[in-house]
Amino acid sequence: NAGVTQTPKFQVLKTGQSMTLQCAQDMNHEYMSWYRQDPGMGLRLIHYSVGAGITDQGEVPNGYNVSRSTTEDFPLRLLSAAPSQTSVYFCASSYVSGRGDEQFFGPGTRLTVL
Amino acid sequence: TQLLEQSPQFLSIQEGENLTVYCNSSSVFSSLQWYRQEPGEGPVLLVTVVTGGEVKKLKRLTFQFGDARKDSSLHITAAQPGDTGLYLCAGEPAGANSKLTFGKGITLSVRP
């Protein structure tokens, strides 16, 4: 079991560029989510999905898009990167939608937008 | 407004000392979790508490959920350098369609 994998591990973008952060899990989890972590801000929920074909917004969704075509994959798209999106991004998954279930996190993607 | 307040924000102690850190809220939670995060890695779950007044022990770590399910504490006995890391509490507010929310975290440094 690889658990939750994320690629790339590091990325530098210029303002206005687009990119996709990849996330995959091999645990057959229904619930997947994306967080960003900024110094002194904790983890903030960007988007989440309760199953294939279903996505919804979290606390800080502006500037990000997601889709969930399969149970395994949950990519996060930045359409036009801005310096405010410089952050560490974590993908997480769990068996069901929260309710005390353990969240399994990926190793993170460190994104810098110049 | 931060739903979960963690304190202290930073803590630096000597190996062998005991410590207690806190996770407080004015809201009721259906469950509360503690995660530990090491530099360059994602958070890893330490414990989940679901019942008011519940106490769980994980080797030298003792977790308590408040009777009213609004707060939690983490006590570490005889801290070791391997305990160094960022400790995050996370909870789901009671009620339908509630999402997991994280506190800002407590950075713990244990000096040899």
GROMACS .gro file of C-alpha atoms in nm:
model
  226
    1ASN     CA    1   0.000   0.000   0.000
    2ALA     CA    2   0.145   0.334  -0.107
    3GLY     CA    3  -0.122   0.524   0.091
    4VAL     CA    4  -0.172   0.881  -0.035
    5THR     CA    5   0.075   1.002  -0.295
    6GLN     CA    6   0.122   1.355  -0.421
    7THR     CA    7   0.318   1.494  -0.714
    8PRO     CA    8   0.516   1.704  -0.761
    9LYS     CA    9   0.693   1.748  -0.428
   10PHE     CA   10   0.817   2.098  -0.516
   11GLN     CA   11   0.701   2.347  -0.778
   12VAL     CA   12   0.785   2.706  -0.872
   13LEU     CA   13   0.540   2.898  -1.090
   14LYS     CA   14   0.523   3.246  -1.232
   15THR     CA   15   0.216   3.459  -1.172
   16GLY     CA   16  -0.056   3.367  -1.422
   17GLN     CA   17   0.070   3.017  -1.499
   18SER     CA   18  -0.154   2.717  -1.452
   19MET     CA   19  -0.076   2.377  -1.311
   20THR     CA   20  -0.232   2.063  -1.165
   21LEU     CA   21  -0.131   1.908  -0.835
   22GLN     CA   22  -0.183   1.534  -0.846
   23CYS     CA   23  -0.319   1.321  -0.562
   24ALA     CA   24  -0.387   0.948  -0.561
   25GLN     CA   25  -0.480   0.694  -0.293
   26ASP     CA   26  -0.488   0.315  -0.307
   27MET     CA   27  -0.698   0.250   0.006
   28ASN     CA   28  -1.039   0.263  -0.168
   29HIS     CA   29  -1.136   0.566   0.042
   30GLU     CA   30  -1.453   0.751  -0.053
   31TYR     CA   31  -1.363   1.084   0.106
   32MET     CA   32  -1.076   1.295  -0.028
   33SER     CA   33  -0.981   1.653   0.045
   34TRP     CA   34  -0.726   1.924  -0.026
   35TYR     CA   35  -0.577   2.153   0.239
   36ARG     CA   36  -0.329   2.435   0.231
   37GLN     CA   37  -0.095   2.501   0.520
   38ASP     CA   38   0.050   2.845   0.579
   39PRO     CA   39   0.270   2.958   0.871
   40GLY     CA   40   0.055   3.041   1.173
   41MET     CA   41  -0.268   2.948   0.991
   42GLY     CA   42  -0.302   2.575   1.046
   43LEU     CA   43  -0.462   2.356   0.780
   44ARG     CA   44  -0.743   2.514   0.578
   45LEU     CA   45  -0.981   2.310   0.364
   46ILE     CA   46  -0.986   2.405  -0.005
   47HIS     CA   47  -1.214   2.145  -0.168
   48TYR     CA   48  -1.338   1.800  -0.081
   49SER     CA   49  -1.512   1.502  -0.239
   50VAL     CA   50  -1.739   1.241  -0.081
   51GLY     CA   51  -1.713   1.007  -0.379
   52ALA     CA   52  -1.646   0.983  -0.750
   53GLY     CA   53  -1.831   1.254  -0.939
   54ILE     CA   54  -1.909   1.460  -0.627
   55THR     CA   55  -1.707   1.762  -0.515
   56ASP     CA   56  -1.776   2.062  -0.295
   57GLN     CA   57  -1.607   2.377  -0.170
   58GLY     CA   58  -1.429   2.411   0.159
   59GLU     CA   59  -1.318   2.717   0.351
   60VAL     CA   60  -1.081   2.871   0.091
   61PRO     CA   61  -1.188   2.754  -0.259
   62ASN     CA   62  -1.121   3.068  -0.466
   63GLY     CA   63  -0.859   3.019  -0.738
   64TYR     CA   64  -0.878   2.638  -0.728
   65ASN     CA   65  -1.074   2.376  -0.921
   66VAL     CA   66  -1.113   2.004  -0.856
   67SER     CA   67  -1.270   1.701  -1.019
   68ARG     CA   68  -1.315   1.339  -0.909
   69SER     CA   69  -1.358   1.105  -1.203
   70THR     CA   70  -1.232   0.797  -1.016
   71THR     CA   71  -1.224   0.686  -0.652
   72GLU     CA   72  -0.844   0.688  -0.657
   73ASP     CA   73  -0.758   1.030  -0.800
   74PHE     CA   74  -0.837   1.385  -0.687
   75PRO     CA   75  -0.634   1.649  -0.877
   76LEU     CA   76  -0.625   2.015  -0.773
   77ARG     CA   77  -0.598   2.274  -1.052
   78LEU     CA   78  -0.466   2.627  -1.026
   79LEU     CA   79  -0.596   2.811  -1.332
   80SER     CA   80  -0.398   3.134  -1.295
   81ALA     CA   81  -0.145   3.120  -1.013
   82ALA     CA   82  -0.107   3.417  -0.778
   83PRO     CA   83   0.162   3.488  -0.514
   84SER     CA   84  -0.108   3.444  -0.245
   85GLN     CA   85  -0.123   3.077  -0.345
   86THR     CA   86   0.233   3.017  -0.229
   87SER     CA   87   0.182   2.747   0.032
   88VAL     CA   88   0.223   2.380   0.119
   89TYR     CA   89  -0.065   2.173  -0.017
   90PHE     CA   90  -0.177   1.847   0.142
   91CYS     CA   91  -0.415   1.590   0.003
   92ALA     CA   92  -0.595   1.364   0.250
   93SER     CA   93  -0.833   1.071   0.236
   94SER     CA   94  -1.055   0.874   0.475
   95TYR     CA   95  -1.304   0.586   0.456
   96VAL     CA   96  -1.610   0.806   0.481
   97SER     CA   97  -1.692   1.172   0.519
   98GLY     CA   98  -1.528   1.263   0.846
   99ARG     CA   99  -1.722   1.155   1.156
  100GLY     CA  100  -1.406   1.090   1.346
  101ASP     CA  101  -1.244   0.882   1.075
  102GLU     CA  102  -0.868   0.896   1.050
  103GLN     CA  103  -0.747   1.132   0.781
  104PHE     CA  104  -0.449   0.990   0.588
  105PHE     CA  105  -0.231   1.268   0.451
  106GLY     CA  106   0.008   1.273   0.160
  107PRO     CA  107   0.362   1.413   0.195
  108GLY     CA  108   0.265   1.753   0.056
  109THR     CA  109   0.349   1.975  -0.242
  110ARG     CA  110   0.551   2.288  -0.173
  111LEU     CA  111   0.441   2.555  -0.419
  112THR     CA  112   0.605   2.894  -0.473
  113VAL     CA  113   0.442   3.151  -0.700
  114LEU     CA  114   0.672   3.434  -0.808
  115THR     CA  115  -1.252   3.353   1.403
  116GLN     CA  116  -1.059   3.035   1.483
  117LEU     CA  117  -1.295   2.762   1.596
  118LEU     CA  118  -1.021   2.567   1.775
  119GLU     CA  119  -0.765   2.758   1.980
  120GLN     CA  120  -0.445   2.576   2.067
  121SER     CA  121  -0.206   2.683   2.341
  122PRO     CA  122   0.071   2.747   2.389
  123GLN     CA  123   0.171   2.823   2.030
  124PHE     CA  124   0.537   2.734   2.092
  125LEU     CA  125   0.699   2.524   2.363
  126SER     CA  126   1.065   2.442   2.415
  127ILE     CA  127   1.155   2.206   2.698
  128GLN     CA  128   1.437   1.985   2.821
  129GLU     CA  129   1.432   1.610   2.773
  130GLY     CA  130   1.265   1.437   3.067
  131GLU     CA  131   1.024   1.722   3.152
  132ASN     CA  132   0.646   1.682   3.157
  133LEU     CA  133   0.414   1.910   2.962
  134THR     CA  134   0.047   1.973   2.892
  135VAL     CA  135  -0.095   2.150   2.588
  136TYR     CA  136  -0.451   2.251   2.517
  137CYS     CA  137  -0.714   2.269   2.246
  138ASN     CA  138  -1.013   2.487   2.337
  139SER     CA  139  -1.335   2.599   2.174
  140SER     CA  140  -1.669   2.756   2.258
  141SER     CA  141  -1.838   2.503   2.029
  142VAL     CA  142  -1.936   2.143   2.097
  143PHE     CA  143  -1.760   1.876   1.892
  144SER     CA  144  -1.885   1.530   1.799
  145SER     CA  145  -1.524   1.409   1.794
  146LEU     CA  146  -1.179   1.552   1.834
  147GLN     CA  147  -0.848   1.430   1.697
  148TRP     CA  148  -0.481   1.500   1.764
  149TYR     CA  149  -0.225   1.477   1.484
  150ARG     CA  150   0.153   1.512   1.490
  151GLN     CA  151   0.340   1.656   1.195
  152GLU     CA  152   0.715   1.634   1.143
  153PRO     CA  153   0.902   1.878   0.913
  154GLY     CA  154   0.852   1.800   0.544
  155GLU     CA  155   0.578   1.543   0.606
  156GLY     CA  156   0.202   1.527   0.633
  157PRO     CA  157   0.019   1.505   0.967
  158VAL     CA  158  -0.024   1.160   1.122
  159LEU     CA  159  -0.314   1.073   1.351
  160LEU     CA  160  -0.230   1.010   1.717
  161VAL     CA  161  -0.576   0.965   1.868
  162THR     CA  162  -0.949   1.024   1.825
  163VAL     CA  163  -1.175   1.097   2.123
  164VAL     CA  164  -1.552   1.088   2.092
  165THR     CA  165  -1.704   1.071   2.444
  166GLY     CA  166  -1.711   1.360   2.691
  167GLY     CA  167  -1.465   1.293   2.974
  168GLU     CA  168  -1.283   1.025   2.774
  169VAL     CA  169  -0.916   0.965   2.853
  170LYS     CA  170  -0.688   0.777   2.614
  171LYS     CA  171  -0.326   0.682   2.667
  172LEU     CA  172  -0.067   0.620   2.399
  173LYS     CA  173   0.258   0.520   2.575
  174ARG     CA  174   0.377   0.847   2.738
  175LEU     CA  175   0.098   1.056   2.583
  176THR     CA  176  -0.235   1.106   2.763
  177PHE     CA  177  -0.528   1.266   2.583
  178GLN     CA  178  -0.843   1.394   2.751
  179PHE     CA  179  -1.171   1.512   2.601
  180GLY     CA  180  -1.359   1.766   2.812
  181ASP     CA  181  -1.686   1.665   2.976
  182ALA     CA  182  -1.877   1.917   2.763
  183ARG     CA  183  -1.691   1.809   2.447
  184LYS     CA  184  -1.560   2.163   2.389
  185ASP     CA  185  -1.195   2.112   2.471
  186SER     CA  186  -0.911   1.864   2.491
  187SER     CA  187  -0.567   1.834   2.645
  188LEU     CA  188  -0.252   1.641   2.562
  189HIS     CA  189  -0.010   1.553   2.841
  190ILE     CA  190   0.335   1.415   2.765
  191THR     CA  191   0.532   1.246   3.044
  192ALA     CA  192   0.912   1.250   3.035
  193ALA     CA  193   0.936   1.416   2.693
  194GLN     CA  194   1.197   1.287   2.451
  195PRO     CA  195   1.361   1.454   2.147
  196GLY     CA  196   1.153   1.223   1.927
  197ASP     CA  197   0.840   1.402   2.052
  198THR     CA  198   0.952   1.717   1.869
  199GLY     CA  199   0.702   1.828   1.608
  200LEU     CA  200   0.386   2.022   1.533
  201TYR     CA  201   0.080   1.901   1.726
  202LEU     CA  202  -0.252   1.975   1.560
  203CYS     CA  203  -0.596   1.926   1.705
  204ALA     CA  204  -0.889   1.880   1.468
  205GLY     CA  205  -1.258   1.845   1.535
  206GLU     CA  206  -1.597   1.814   1.377
  207PRO     CA  207  -1.852   2.057   1.520
  208ALA     CA  208  -2.168   1.878   1.632
  209GLY     CA  209  -2.444   1.903   1.374
  210ALA     CA  210  -2.518   1.790   1.023
  211ASN     CA  211  -2.278   1.854   0.734
  212SER     CA  212  -1.997   1.970   0.962
  213LYS     CA  213  -1.647   1.963   0.821
  214LEU     CA  214  -1.329   1.876   1.001
  215THR     CA  215  -1.159   2.194   1.123
  216PHE     CA  216  -0.800   2.226   1.242
  217GLY     CA  217  -0.639   2.442   1.505
  218LYS     CA  218  -0.324   2.637   1.420
  219GLY     CA  219  -0.100   2.388   1.598
  220ILE     CA  220   0.156   2.378   1.878
  221THR     CA  221   0.524   2.363   1.789
  222LEU     CA  222   0.707   2.149   2.044
  223SER     CA  223   1.084   2.131   2.068
  224VAL     CA  224   1.243   1.885   2.311
  225ARG     CA  225   1.613   1.954   2.371
  226PRO     CA  226   1.847   1.662   2.450
   0.00000   0.00000   0.00000
